GROMACS .gro file of C-alpha atoms in nm:
model
  214
    1MET     CA    1   0.000   0.000   0.000
    2TYR     CA    2   0.114   0.352  -0.084
    3ARG     CA    3   0.124   0.545   0.245
    4ILE     CA    4   0.125   0.923   0.272
    5ALA     CA    5   0.178   1.151   0.572
    6VAL     CA    6   0.049   1.509   0.587
    7CYS     CA    7   0.224   1.731   0.845
    8GLU     CA    8   0.041   2.062   0.895
    9ASP     CA    9  -0.018   2.244   1.225
   10ALA     CA   10  -0.346   2.411   1.123
   11PRO     CA   11  -0.616   2.140   1.159
   12ARG     CA   12  -0.844   2.285   0.891
   13THR     CA   13  -0.559   2.320   0.639
   14ALA     CA   14  -0.436   1.970   0.727
   15GLU     CA   15  -0.778   1.825   0.644
   16GLN     CA   16  -0.792   2.029   0.322
   17ASN     CA   17  -0.453   1.894   0.215
   18LYS     CA   18  -0.561   1.542   0.304
   19ALA     CA   19  -0.886   1.583   0.108
   20ALA     CA   20  -0.696   1.723  -0.193
   21THR     CA   21  -0.457   1.428  -0.180
   22CYS     CA   22  -0.741   1.176  -0.163
   23HIS     CA   23  -0.933   1.351  -0.440
   24ALA     CA   24  -0.624   1.357  -0.662
   25LEU     CA   25  -0.551   0.987  -0.612
   26ASP     CA   26  -0.916   0.883  -0.636
   27GLY     CA   27  -0.927   1.064  -0.970
   28ARG     CA   28  -0.649   0.837  -1.093
   29GLY     CA   29  -0.850   0.525  -1.004
   30ARG     CA   30  -0.678   0.453  -0.673
   31ILE     CA   31  -0.886   0.330  -0.381
   32ARG     CA   32  -0.826   0.461  -0.031
   33GLY     CA   33  -0.769   0.184   0.220
   34GLN     CA   34  -0.677  -0.055  -0.058
   35ASP     CA   35  -0.425   0.121  -0.282
   36TYR     CA   36  -0.328   0.408  -0.052
   37ASP     CA   37  -0.385   0.568   0.286
   38VAL     CA   38  -0.319   0.912   0.435
   39ASP     CA   39  -0.224   0.997   0.795
   40VAL     CA   40  -0.228   1.350   0.938
   41PHE     CA   41   0.022   1.494   1.189
   42HIS     CA   42  -0.016   1.839   1.345
   43ALA     CA   43   0.344   1.867   1.466
   44ALA     CA   44   0.686   1.747   1.355
   45ALA     CA   45   0.769   1.543   1.667
   46PRO     CA   46   0.506   1.267   1.626
   47LEU     CA   47   0.600   1.219   1.262
   48MET     CA   48   0.969   1.207   1.350
   49GLU     CA   49   0.897   0.946   1.618
   50ARG     CA   50   0.694   0.737   1.373
   51LEU     CA   51   0.967   0.744   1.109
   52SER     CA   52   1.245   0.692   1.363
   53ALA     CA   53   1.071   0.370   1.465
   54ASP     CA   54   1.000   0.266   1.105
   55SER     CA   55   1.186   0.455   0.833
   56GLY     CA   56   0.971   0.291   0.565
   57ALA     CA   57   0.636   0.380   0.720
   58TYR     CA   58   0.556   0.632   0.444
   59GLN     CA   59   0.650   0.665   0.080
   60LEU     CA   60   0.544   1.031   0.050
   61LEU     CA   61   0.551   1.321   0.299
   62LEU     CA   62   0.350   1.641   0.248
   63LEU     CA   63   0.514   1.895   0.479
   64ASP     CA   64   0.424   2.249   0.572
   65ILE     CA   65   0.730   2.477   0.583
   66GLN     CA   66   0.630   2.676   0.891
   67LEU     CA   67   0.491   2.447   1.159
   68ASP     CA   68   0.401   2.576   1.505
   69ARG     CA   69   0.734   2.585   1.695
   70ASP     CA   70   0.887   2.370   1.419
   71ASN     CA   71   1.031   2.412   1.073
   72GLY     CA   72   0.936   2.173   0.793
   73VAL     CA   73   1.276   2.205   0.623
   74GLU     CA   74   1.455   2.117   0.947
   75LEU     CA   75   1.223   1.816   0.979
   76ALA     CA   76   1.308   1.710   0.625
   77ARG     CA   77   1.680   1.755   0.691
   78PHE     CA   78   1.648   1.534   1.001
   79LEU     CA   79   1.473   1.267   0.794
   80ARG     CA   80   1.740   1.276   0.524
   81GLU     CA   81   2.018   1.251   0.784
   82HIS     CA   82   1.841   0.947   0.930
   83GLU     CA   83   1.811   0.791   0.582
   84VAL     CA   84   1.433   0.806   0.560
   85ASP     CA   85   1.377   0.742   0.190
   86ALA     CA   86   1.028   0.892   0.158
   87SER     CA   87   0.978   1.154  -0.111
   88ILE     CA   88   0.896   1.504   0.014
   89ILE     CA   89   0.647   1.759  -0.115
   90TYR     CA   90   0.635   2.098   0.053
   91ILE     CA   91   0.293   2.262   0.075
   92THR     CA   92   0.317   2.620   0.194
   93ASP     CA   93   0.208   2.980   0.145
   94HIS     CA   94   0.567   3.102   0.192
   95PRO     CA   95   0.743   3.086  -0.150
   96GLY     CA   96   1.046   3.262  -0.003
   97PHE     CA   97   1.150   2.939   0.169
   98ALA     CA   98   1.194   2.749  -0.158
   99LEU     CA   99   1.572   2.798  -0.168
  100ASP     CA  100   1.604   2.667   0.188
  101SER     CA  101   1.439   2.342   0.082
  102PHE     CA  102   1.682   2.258  -0.204
  103PRO     CA  103   1.931   2.052   0.004
  104THR     CA  104   1.649   1.818   0.115
  105TYR     CA  105   1.577   1.715  -0.248
  106PRO     CA  106   1.201   1.775  -0.254
  107LEU     CA  107   0.992   1.602  -0.517
  108GLU     CA  108   0.770   1.908  -0.551
  109TYR     CA  109   0.706   2.249  -0.397
  110LEU     CA  110   0.337   2.349  -0.397
  111LEU     CA  111   0.184   2.676  -0.288
  112LYS     CA  112  -0.149   2.688  -0.107
  113PRO     CA  113  -0.417   2.630  -0.219
  114VAL     CA  114  -0.289   2.300  -0.357
  115ASP     CA  115  -0.284   2.241  -0.732
  116GLU     CA  116  -0.446   1.896  -0.740
  117ALA     CA  117  -0.317   1.816  -1.089
  118ARG     CA  118   0.046   1.859  -0.978
  119LEU     CA  119  -0.026   1.670  -0.658
  120ALA     CA  120  -0.186   1.382  -0.849
  121ALA     CA  121   0.122   1.353  -1.072
  122ALA     CA  122   0.358   1.317  -0.773
  123PRO     CA  123   0.345   0.935  -0.742
  124ASP     CA  124   0.439   0.897  -1.110
  125ARG     CA  125   0.725   1.147  -1.074
  126GLN     CA  126   0.838   0.960  -0.764
  127GLN     CA  127   0.859   0.635  -0.958
  128ARG     CA  128   1.068   0.803  -1.229
  129GLN     CA  129   1.295   0.952  -0.965
  130HIS     CA  130   1.368   0.609  -0.814
  131ARG     CA  131   1.436   0.419  -1.136
  132PRO     CA  132   1.742   0.196  -1.089
  133LYS     CA  133   1.867   0.253  -1.444
  134ARG     CA  134   2.115   0.539  -1.468
  135PRO     CA  135   1.922   0.810  -1.653
  136VAL     CA  136   2.085   1.010  -1.931
  137LEU     CA  137   2.021   1.320  -2.138
  138ARG     CA  138   2.064   1.256  -2.509
  139VAL     CA  139   2.236   1.541  -2.688
  140GLY     CA  140   2.286   1.467  -3.054
  141GLY     CA  141   2.458   1.128  -3.066
  142ARG     CA  142   2.577   1.151  -2.702
  143ALA     CA  143   2.418   1.013  -2.388
  144ILE     CA  144   2.518   1.230  -2.092
  145PRO     CA  145   2.445   1.076  -1.749
  146LEU     CA  146   2.223   1.314  -1.553
  147ASP     CA  147   2.435   1.275  -1.239
  148GLU     CA  148   2.729   1.426  -1.431
  149ILE     CA  149   2.533   1.740  -1.521
  150ALA     CA  150   2.579   2.025  -1.272
  151TYR     CA  151   2.324   2.257  -1.429
  152LEU     CA  152   2.155   2.360  -1.751
  153GLU     CA  153   2.131   2.717  -1.872
  154THR     CA  154   1.917   2.894  -2.129
  155ALA     CA  155   2.129   2.994  -2.429
  156GLY     CA  156   1.906   3.182  -2.669
  157ARG     CA  157   1.667   2.925  -2.812
  158LYS     CA  158   1.898   2.644  -2.708
  159THR     CA  159   2.029   2.500  -2.381
  160ALA     CA  160   2.385   2.496  -2.249
  161VAL     CA  161   2.451   2.175  -2.055
  162HIS     CA  162   2.726   2.219  -1.796
  163THR     CA  163   2.925   1.928  -1.654
  164ARG     CA  164   3.240   1.957  -1.445
  165GLU     CA  165   3.456   1.924  -1.757
  166GLU     CA  166   3.266   2.091  -2.038
  167ARG     CA  167   2.984   2.302  -2.175
  168ILE     CA  168   2.769   2.122  -2.431
  169GLU     CA  169   2.517   2.299  -2.654
  170HIS     CA  170   2.180   2.129  -2.685
  171ALA     CA  171   1.930   2.229  -2.957
  172VAL     CA  172   1.630   2.166  -2.728
  173PRO     CA  173   1.520   2.473  -2.525
  174LEU     CA  174   1.524   2.459  -2.146
  175SER     CA  175   1.148   2.510  -2.135
  176ARG     CA  176   1.104   2.167  -2.295
  177LEU     CA  177   1.360   1.993  -2.073
  178LYS     CA  178   1.259   2.123  -1.731
  179GLU     CA  179   0.941   1.917  -1.678
  180GLU     CA  180   1.117   1.582  -1.720
  181LEU     CA  181   1.434   1.680  -1.535
  182GLN     CA  182   1.254   1.836  -1.238
  183GLY     CA  183   1.131   1.486  -1.159
  184GLN     CA  184   1.488   1.354  -1.156
  185GLY     CA  185   1.669   1.567  -0.900
  186PHE     CA  186   1.683   1.899  -1.087
  187CYS     CA  187   1.528   2.224  -0.966
  188LEU     CA  188   1.451   2.549  -1.144
  189SER     CA  189   1.642   2.804  -0.933
  190HIS     CA  190   1.574   3.083  -1.186
  191PHE     CA  191   1.387   3.082  -1.516
  192SER     CA  192   1.724   3.053  -1.695
  193TYR     CA  193   1.885   2.788  -1.472
  194LEU     CA  194   1.797   2.428  -1.395
  195VAL     CA  195   2.036   2.295  -1.129
  196ASN     CA  196   2.119   1.941  -1.026
  197LEU     CA  197   2.052   1.940  -0.650
  198SER     CA  198   2.318   1.676  -0.589
  199HIS     CA  199   2.580   1.926  -0.711
  200VAL     CA  200   2.463   2.212  -0.485
  201THR     CA  201   2.703   2.273  -0.196
  202GLN     CA  202   2.563   2.594  -0.048
  203VAL     CA  203   2.227   2.772  -0.050
  204GLU     CA  204   2.186   3.141   0.020
  205ARG     CA  205   1.882   3.364  -0.012
  206ASP     CA  206   1.978   3.486  -0.359
  207ALA     CA  207   2.247   3.243  -0.478
  208LEU     CA  208   2.346   2.878  -0.512
  209THR     CA  209   2.703   2.749  -0.507
  210MET     CA  210   2.778   2.439  -0.713
  211ASP     CA  211   3.052   2.183  -0.651
  212THR     CA  212   3.211   2.310  -0.973
  213GLY     CA  213   3.287   2.634  -0.786
  214GLU     CA  214   3.034   2.835  -0.986
   0.00000   0.00000   0.00000
């Protein structure tokens, strides 16, 4: 069974997020109690205790960024440090915290009220993100492993693909690449830049530092 945890300190909002999640999954032909289930937590501590006891209790976490006396990003960082493998979706009305969430590798970042279409697509994106086969980006006759790409940059109507060793020009515009790559560990940090989160070493309010030194 696909198990989801919603962590939101406002009871009404928590129930709204739960209802949106159920509605999204029901719309894809999934049956609650048979194919999936959703638990609600109103504070970080109970969820942390649950996952500390069983790291595989949930496959997807829907976390508010600003919990009462807690911080959703700090909770996510704790879970990553304790090797909890659940995917994370942030649901918040504070878009300014998006940069802070990058090091926790979120699957999605949704603003309230929840976009049910994007929420419904999360399980499929999660499956793509966990494929065992090493994914690649095909540029001309080359297959560039995604984990070797530090970031992609808009270059006119084309895309510049940056690895540690080289800059490769790709004829496909970034606007066409971002949807697929955002489900595989990349994040749009600016409309012109799609960064590989595994290559980010430092996050500031208005800048990212990559392991290439850029």
